[in-house]
């Protein structure tokens, strides 16, 4: 069992060099994860966080290829699908498999915000009505104030992207946080925090200029909310779907 376990781990590491969870999952290996956590740890490296990374398999939206019962699904989760790359997970308890199934079932009722969206129309919205390029750069075009989005489709699911667009402050990546300083002379400057240490602060200000301040010269400094405007009320569902579909299509390789 142990040997098999290690072989499976190595196989999944080779397939998926990018999985940050591959090691942690085997170190803990307990039953305490919720279904979602377990899915992230054991399954998302192949299936993707949204469950639709493998061609013709969609785990996240209640669109299984067959009308499996919960027991059948739990069996697939524990034993894999013979003669396919879908592996058994030998140390998976029935209880945990059941939690994962419950999690997948719960996601089925969530609609995919990007569904039916059109990436080409989304691109036009990005450049036009959304004014996104005022803060974001894609394939060398646009501003550096906000995060670069050329590969955003590789690191965020459509659900996560929709959250970023509707509730910009709800989940800010640590290196995307905005910072504001007020100098002793009363000048206020805000921008993306690039770096700070005990004595200095460096920002990329709203004109995309690199600014450096000595902390001793500041009256005030601190994180401020994201300047990214929410699309709530500005974009309808169709426009949101188009924009999300465009962002999902940004994977760094093509020149979109
Ligand atoms: C090493 C990659 C890999 C891992 C890890 C993995 N899967 Fe899969 N899974 C696959 C592949 C590939 C298929 C399609 C197999 C086939 O050709 O039938 C699949 C198929 C499935 C199916 C059948 C879907 C359907 O519509 O018939 C389910 C359910 C499933 N996986 C759930 C999971 C769960 C839950 C986990 C985590 C415990 C997991 N998988 C981990 C690769 C993986
Ligand atoms: C005023 C500047 C500004 C505008 C305009 C703006 N954004 Fe942003 N955006 C930001 C900043 C700053 C962040 C990082 C902080 C955060 O997550 O809210 C961000 C974050 C994001 C993220 C999350 C990135 C990640 O790594 O998770 C996405 C996606 C995004 N913006 C897309 C858009 C789109 C699409 C538009 C146009 C509809 C837009 N933004 C308009 C400044 C802006």
Short mmCIF file of C-alpha atoms and ligand atoms in Angstrom, two decimals:
data_model
loop_
_atom_site.label_atom_id
_atom_site.label_comp_id
_atom_site.label_asym_id
_atom_site.label_seq_id
_atom_site.Cartn_x
_atom_site.Cartn_y
_atom_site.Cartn_z
CA UNK A 1 0.00 0.00 0.00
CA UNK A 2 2.70 2.44 0.99
CA UNK A 3 4.69 1.76 -2.15
CA UNK A 4 1.64 2.18 -4.32
CA UNK A 5 0.86 5.37 -2.51
CA UNK A 6 4.29 6.80 -3.24
CA UNK A 7 4.12 5.72 -6.86
CA UNK A 8 0.81 7.48 -7.22
CA UNK A 9 2.25 10.56 -5.60
CA UNK A 10 5.22 10.58 -7.93
CA UNK A 11 3.02 10.03 -10.94
CA UNK A 12 0.82 12.91 -10.01
CA UNK A 13 3.83 15.11 -9.29
CA UNK A 14 5.29 14.39 -12.70
CA UNK A 15 1.99 15.00 -14.45
CA UNK A 16 1.33 18.10 -12.46
CA UNK A 17 4.50 19.79 -11.43
CA UNK A 18 2.45 22.84 -10.57
CA UNK A 19 0.30 21.42 -7.79
CA UNK A 20 1.10 23.20 -4.55
CA UNK A 21 -0.97 20.71 -2.57
CA UNK A 22 0.52 17.46 -3.76
CA UNK A 23 2.90 17.15 -0.83
CA UNK A 24 0.75 18.60 1.89
CA UNK A 25 -2.08 16.19 1.13
CA UNK A 26 0.08 13.18 1.81
CA UNK A 27 1.68 14.60 4.88
CA UNK A 28 -1.62 15.12 6.63
CA UNK A 29 -3.79 12.43 5.04
CA UNK A 30 -6.45 12.71 7.72
CA UNK A 31 -10.21 12.73 7.39
CA UNK A 32 -10.72 16.19 8.75
CA UNK A 33 -10.86 18.04 5.43
CA UNK A 34 -14.15 19.23 4.26
CA UNK A 35 -15.21 17.95 0.87
CA UNK A 36 -14.07 21.15 -0.75
CA UNK A 37 -10.68 21.06 0.91
CA UNK A 38 -10.28 17.40 -0.02
CA UNK A 39 -11.24 18.16 -3.60
CA UNK A 40 -8.62 20.92 -3.75
CA UNK A 41 -6.02 18.63 -2.25
CA UNK A 42 -6.65 15.40 -4.14
CA UNK A 43 -8.49 16.26 -7.32
CA UNK A 44 -8.01 19.87 -8.42
CA UNK A 45 -4.49 19.26 -9.68
CA UNK A 46 -5.95 17.18 -12.51
CA UNK A 47 -9.54 18.36 -12.73
CA UNK A 48 -8.87 22.05 -12.04
CA UNK A 49 -10.46 24.08 -9.26
CA UNK A 50 -13.63 24.42 -11.32
CA UNK A 51 -13.63 20.70 -12.19
CA UNK A 52 -13.56 21.23 -15.95
CA UNK A 53 -9.87 21.10 -16.78
CA UNK A 54 -9.98 17.61 -18.31
CA UNK A 55 -11.51 17.43 -21.78
CA UNK A 56 -15.03 16.01 -21.79
CA UNK A 57 -15.15 15.72 -17.99
CA UNK A 58 -17.02 18.35 -16.00
CA UNK A 59 -17.20 17.70 -12.27
CA UNK A 60 -18.25 21.13 -11.11
CA UNK A 61 -21.61 21.70 -12.72
CA UNK A 62 -23.64 18.55 -12.29
CA UNK A 63 -22.74 17.43 -15.78
CA UNK A 64 -21.32 13.94 -15.19
CA UNK A 65 -21.11 11.71 -18.24
CA UNK A 66 -23.51 9.23 -16.61
CA UNK A 67 -26.29 9.66 -14.04
CA UNK A 68 -24.16 8.20 -11.23
CA UNK A 69 -25.65 7.54 -7.80
CA UNK A 70 -23.79 8.96 -4.80
CA UNK A 71 -22.40 5.49 -4.07
CA UNK A 72 -21.14 5.07 -7.61
CA UNK A 73 -19.44 8.43 -7.44
CA UNK A 74 -17.86 7.65 -4.07
CA UNK A 75 -16.56 4.42 -5.58
CA UNK A 76 -14.99 6.29 -8.49
CA UNK A 77 -13.40 8.70 -6.03
CA UNK A 78 -11.89 5.87 -3.96
CA UNK A 79 -11.10 3.31 -6.66
CA UNK A 80 -10.62 5.42 -9.79
CA UNK A 81 -11.81 4.30 -13.22
CA UNK A 82 -9.91 1.18 -14.31
CA UNK A 83 -7.83 1.46 -17.47
CA UNK A 84 -8.06 5.24 -17.54
CA UNK A 85 -5.80 7.94 -16.02
CA UNK A 86 -8.41 8.50 -13.29
CA UNK A 87 -6.45 7.07 -10.34
CA UNK A 88 -7.55 5.26 -7.22
CA UNK A 89 -6.82 7.16 -4.03
CA UNK A 90 -5.92 4.26 -1.73
CA UNK A 91 -5.89 6.21 1.53
CA UNK A 92 -9.26 7.84 0.91
CA UNK A 93 -11.91 6.82 3.46
CA UNK A 94 -15.51 6.26 2.47
CA UNK A 95 -16.43 9.15 4.71
CA UNK A 96 -14.12 11.53 2.93
CA UNK A 97 -15.18 10.29 -0.49
CA UNK A 98 -18.78 10.96 0.56
CA UNK A 99 -17.82 14.49 1.60
CA UNK A 100 -16.27 15.10 -1.81
CA UNK A 101 -19.38 13.77 -3.53
CA UNK A 102 -21.53 16.07 -1.38
CA UNK A 103 -19.29 18.97 -2.36
CA UNK A 104 -19.56 18.14 -6.08
CA UNK A 105 -23.34 17.80 -5.79
CA UNK A 106 -23.53 21.15 -4.01
CA UNK A 107 -21.64 22.82 -6.83
CA UNK A 108 -24.02 21.43 -9.42
CA UNK A 109 -26.65 23.99 -8.50
CA UNK A 110 -24.23 26.88 -8.93
CA UNK A 111 -24.40 28.27 -12.40
CA UNK A 112 -21.18 28.92 -14.27
CA UNK A 113 -21.01 32.71 -14.65
CA UNK A 114 -19.04 32.35 -17.86
CA UNK A 115 -21.56 29.96 -19.46
CA UNK A 116 -22.67 31.10 -22.90
CA UNK A 117 -20.21 34.00 -22.83
CA UNK A 118 -18.36 35.06 -25.95
CA UNK A 119 -14.65 35.80 -25.55
CA UNK A 120 -14.50 38.06 -28.60
CA UNK A 121 -17.29 40.26 -27.28
CA UNK A 122 -15.60 40.10 -23.88
CA UNK A 123 -12.39 41.44 -25.37
CA UNK A 124 -14.30 44.40 -26.82
CA UNK A 125 -15.86 45.06 -23.41
CA UNK A 126 -12.43 44.91 -21.77
CA UNK A 127 -11.05 47.53 -24.13
CA UNK A 128 -14.23 49.62 -24.35
CA UNK A 129 -17.01 49.92 -21.83
CA UNK A 130 -15.08 48.26 -19.00
CA UNK A 131 -12.06 50.57 -19.36
CA UNK A 132 -10.01 47.73 -17.92
CA UNK A 133 -6.82 48.62 -19.81
CA UNK A 134 -6.66 51.83 -17.77
CA UNK A 135 -5.33 49.60 -14.98
CA UNK A 136 -4.48 46.22 -16.48
CA UNK A 137 -1.93 45.01 -18.96
CA UNK A 138 -2.49 42.11 -21.37
CA UNK A 139 0.24 40.94 -23.74
CA UNK A 140 2.17 44.18 -23.49
CA UNK A 141 -0.77 46.58 -23.83
CA UNK A 142 -2.40 48.59 -21.07
CA UNK A 143 -1.43 49.95 -17.65
CA UNK A 144 0.79 48.38 -15.01
CA UNK A 145 -1.17 49.81 -12.11
CA UNK A 146 -3.28 46.70 -11.57
CA UNK A 147 -2.12 43.10 -11.93
CA UNK A 148 -0.98 41.81 -15.32
CA UNK A 149 -3.72 39.58 -16.77
CA UNK A 150 -2.05 37.85 -19.74
CA UNK A 151 -2.22 34.44 -18.03
CA UNK A 152 -5.11 34.99 -15.65
CA UNK A 153 -7.08 32.15 -17.28
CA UNK A 154 -4.47 29.67 -16.04
CA UNK A 155 -4.65 30.67 -12.40
CA UNK A 156 -8.28 31.64 -11.79
CA UNK A 157 -11.55 29.80 -12.41
CA UNK A 158 -14.49 31.59 -13.96
CA UNK A 159 -16.15 31.66 -10.54
CA UNK A 160 -13.12 33.32 -8.95
CA UNK A 161 -12.88 35.82 -11.80
CA UNK A 162 -16.53 36.77 -11.36
CA UNK A 163 -15.84 37.44 -7.67
CA UNK A 164 -12.89 39.70 -8.61
CA UNK A 165 -15.12 41.62 -10.99
CA UNK A 166 -18.14 41.98 -8.74
CA UNK A 167 -16.46 42.25 -5.32
CA UNK A 168 -12.93 43.49 -6.00
CA UNK A 169 -12.03 43.77 -2.33
CA UNK A 170 -13.20 40.38 -1.21
CA UNK A 171 -10.08 38.46 -2.16
CA UNK A 172 -6.98 40.48 -3.01
CA UNK A 173 -3.75 38.63 -3.78
CA UNK A 174 -1.07 39.80 -1.32
CA UNK A 175 1.17 41.28 -4.03
CA UNK A 176 -1.73 43.25 -5.52
CA UNK A 177 -2.50 45.31 -2.45
CA UNK A 178 -2.82 49.06 -2.62
CA UNK A 179 -0.99 51.37 -0.27
CA UNK A 180 -1.26 55.05 0.56
CA UNK A 181 1.29 57.39 2.14
CA UNK A 182 1.02 60.99 3.33
CA UNK A 183 4.29 62.93 3.55
CA UNK A 184 5.14 65.38 6.31
CA UNK A 185 4.50 68.11 3.72
CA UNK A 186 0.95 66.83 3.33
CA UNK A 187 1.31 65.20 -0.08
CA UNK A 188 -0.76 62.03 -0.47
CA UNK A 189 0.31 59.31 -2.88
CA UNK A 190 -1.29 55.94 -3.42
CA UNK A 191 -0.48 53.03 -5.67
CA UNK A 192 0.47 49.42 -5.85
CA UNK A 193 2.85 48.51 -3.05
CA UNK A 194 6.00 47.17 -4.68
CA UNK A 195 8.21 46.85 -1.66
CA UNK A 196 8.66 48.07 1.87
CA UNK A 197 11.23 47.55 4.58
CA UNK A 198 11.94 49.15 7.93
CA UNK A 199 13.04 52.47 6.39
CA UNK A 200 11.48 52.89 2.94
CA UNK A 201 8.32 52.30 0.93
CA UNK A 202 8.16 51.89 -2.86
CA UNK A 203 4.93 52.37 -4.76
CA UNK A 204 3.88 52.36 -8.38
CA UNK A 205 1.68 55.43 -8.31
CA UNK A 206 -1.51 55.96 -10.30
CA UNK A 207 0.49 57.50 -13.16
CA UNK A 208 2.64 54.35 -13.25
CA UNK A 209 5.65 56.22 -11.82
CA UNK A 210 7.88 54.39 -9.36
CA UNK A 211 7.90 56.38 -6.10
CA UNK A 212 10.14 55.79 -3.14
CA UNK A 213 9.66 57.34 0.31
CA UNK A 214 11.68 57.36 3.50
CA UNK A 215 9.41 56.24 6.29
CA UNK A 216 10.86 59.00 8.49
CA UNK A 217 9.36 61.57 6.09
CA UNK A 218 5.83 60.17 6.34
CA UNK A 219 2.98 61.31 8.54
CA UNK A 220 0.85 58.33 7.67
CA UNK A 221 0.96 55.11 5.68
CA UNK A 222 -1.16 52.03 5.28
CA UNK A 223 -3.09 49.65 3.06
CA UNK A 224 -6.15 51.04 1.33
CA UNK A 225 -9.02 49.32 -0.48
CA UNK A 226 -8.58 48.18 -4.04
CA UNK A 227 -9.26 50.98 -6.53
CA UNK A 228 -10.82 48.45 -8.87
CA UNK A 229 -14.44 49.43 -9.49
CA UNK A 230 -17.11 46.73 -9.14
CA UNK A 231 -19.04 45.81 -12.26
CA UNK A 232 -22.20 45.25 -10.24
CA UNK A 233 -24.96 47.31 -11.81
CA UNK A 234 -22.73 48.32 -14.73
CA UNK A 235 -22.57 45.06 -16.64
CA UNK A 236 -25.56 42.78 -17.19
CA UNK A 237 -25.25 38.98 -16.85
CA UNK A 238 -24.55 38.53 -20.54
CA UNK A 239 -21.75 41.12 -20.56
CA UNK A 240 -20.29 39.60 -17.40
CA UNK A 241 -20.31 36.16 -19.03
CA UNK A 242 -18.57 37.56 -22.13
CA UNK A 243 -15.90 39.27 -20.05
CA UNK A 244 -15.31 36.20 -17.86
CA UNK A 245 -15.03 34.01 -20.96
CA UNK A 246 -12.42 36.42 -22.37
CA UNK A 247 -10.41 36.36 -19.14
CA UNK A 248 -10.61 32.55 -18.97
CA UNK A 249 -9.20 32.45 -22.51
CA UNK A 250 -6.08 34.41 -21.45
CA UNK A 251 -3.49 31.70 -21.07
CA UNK A 252 -0.35 33.47 -22.15
CA UNK A 253 0.22 31.53 -25.35
CA UNK A 254 -1.91 33.29 -27.94
CA UNK A 255 -1.93 36.98 -28.79
CA UNK A 256 -5.42 37.94 -27.77
C1 LIG B 1 -4.11 12.05 -12.17
C2 LIG B 1 -5.22 12.87 -12.57
C3 LIG B 1 -6.56 12.72 -11.82
C4 LIG B 1 -6.77 12.87 -10.47
C5 LIG B 1 -5.75 13.17 -9.39
C6 LIG B 1 -8.19 12.72 -10.29
N1 LIG B 1 -8.79 12.47 -11.48
FE1 LIG B 1 -10.79 12.13 -11.76
N2 LIG B 1 -10.46 11.76 -13.71
C7 LIG B 1 -9.26 11.87 -14.35
C8 LIG B 1 -9.42 11.52 -15.74
C9 LIG B 1 -8.34 11.55 -16.82
C10 LIG B 1 -10.78 11.15 -15.90
C11 LIG B 1 -11.46 10.64 -17.17
C12 LIG B 1 -11.22 9.15 -17.21
C13 LIG B 1 -11.86 8.50 -18.42
O1 LIG B 1 -11.27 8.59 -19.49
O2 LIG B 1 -12.93 7.92 -18.24
C14 LIG B 1 -11.41 11.32 -14.59
C15 LIG B 1 -12.74 11.05 -14.35
C16 LIG B 1 -13.38 11.34 -13.15
C17 LIG B 1 -14.80 11.14 -12.88
C18 LIG B 1 -15.84 10.63 -13.85
C19 LIG B 1 -16.57 11.82 -14.44
C20 LIG B 1 -17.66 11.44 -15.38
O3 LIG B 1 -18.39 12.36 -15.77
O4 LIG B 1 -17.79 10.27 -15.74
C21 LIG B 1 -15.03 11.54 -11.61
C22 LIG B 1 -16.36 11.56 -10.87
C23 LIG B 1 -13.75 11.96 -11.06
N3 LIG B 1 -12.78 11.81 -12.02
C24 LIG B 1 -13.60 12.44 -9.80
C25 LIG B 1 -12.35 12.70 -9.22
C26 LIG B 1 -12.19 13.10 -7.85
C27 LIG B 1 -13.32 13.42 -6.88
C28 LIG B 1 -10.85 13.15 -7.65
C29 LIG B 1 -10.14 13.45 -6.34
C30 LIG B 1 -10.39 12.52 -5.27
C31 LIG B 1 -10.17 12.84 -8.89
N4 LIG B 1 -11.13 12.56 -9.83
C32 LIG B 1 -8.80 12.83 -9.07
C33 LIG B 1 -8.07 12.27 -13.79
C34 LIG B 1 -7.84 12.47 -12.45
C1 LIG B 2 -8.78 51.79 -11.30
C2 LIG B 2 -7.99 50.65 -11.70
C3 LIG B 2 -8.70 49.39 -12.14
C4 LIG B 2 -9.67 49.23 -13.12
C5 LIG B 2 -10.34 50.31 -13.96
C6 LIG B 2 -9.90 47.80 -13.23
N1 LIG B 2 -9.11 47.12 -12.34
FE1 LIG B 2 -9.03 45.13 -12.11
N2 LIG B 2 -7.79 45.34 -10.52
C7 LIG B 2 -7.23 46.54 -10.13
C8 LIG B 2 -6.40 46.30 -8.97
C9 LIG B 2 -5.60 47.34 -8.22
C10 LIG B 2 -6.49 44.93 -8.68
C11 LIG B 2 -5.78 44.17 -7.54
C12 LIG B 2 -6.57 44.30 -6.29
C13 LIG B 2 -7.84 43.52 -6.36
O1 LIG B 2 -7.79 42.29 -6.51
O2 LIG B 2 -8.92 44.15 -6.28
C14 LIG B 2 -7.38 44.35 -9.68
C15 LIG B 2 -7.70 43.00 -9.77
C16 LIG B 2 -8.32 42.43 -10.86
C17 LIG B 2 -8.46 41.01 -11.06
C18 LIG B 2 -7.96 39.92 -10.12
C19 LIG B 2 -6.55 39.58 -10.50
C20 LIG B 2 -6.00 38.42 -9.68
O3 LIG B 2 -4.78 38.16 -9.81
O4 LIG B 2 -6.73 37.78 -8.94
C21 LIG B 2 -9.11 40.85 -12.26
C22 LIG B 2 -9.48 39.55 -12.92
C23 LIG B 2 -9.39 42.16 -12.77
N3 LIG B 2 -8.89 43.09 -11.90
C24 LIG B 2 -10.03 42.42 -13.98
C25 LIG B 2 -10.48 43.68 -14.35
C26 LIG B 2 -11.36 43.93 -15.47
C27 LIG B 2 -11.89 42.87 -16.41
C28 LIG B 2 -11.61 45.27 -15.49
C29 LIG B 2 -12.53 46.04 -16.41
C30 LIG B 2 -13.93 45.72 -16.32
C31 LIG B 2 -10.85 45.87 -14.39
N4 LIG B 2 -10.18 44.86 -13.73
C32 LIG B 2 -10.79 47.23 -14.11
C33 LIG B 2 -7.41 47.76 -10.70
C34 LIG B 2 -8.36 48.05 -11.67
#
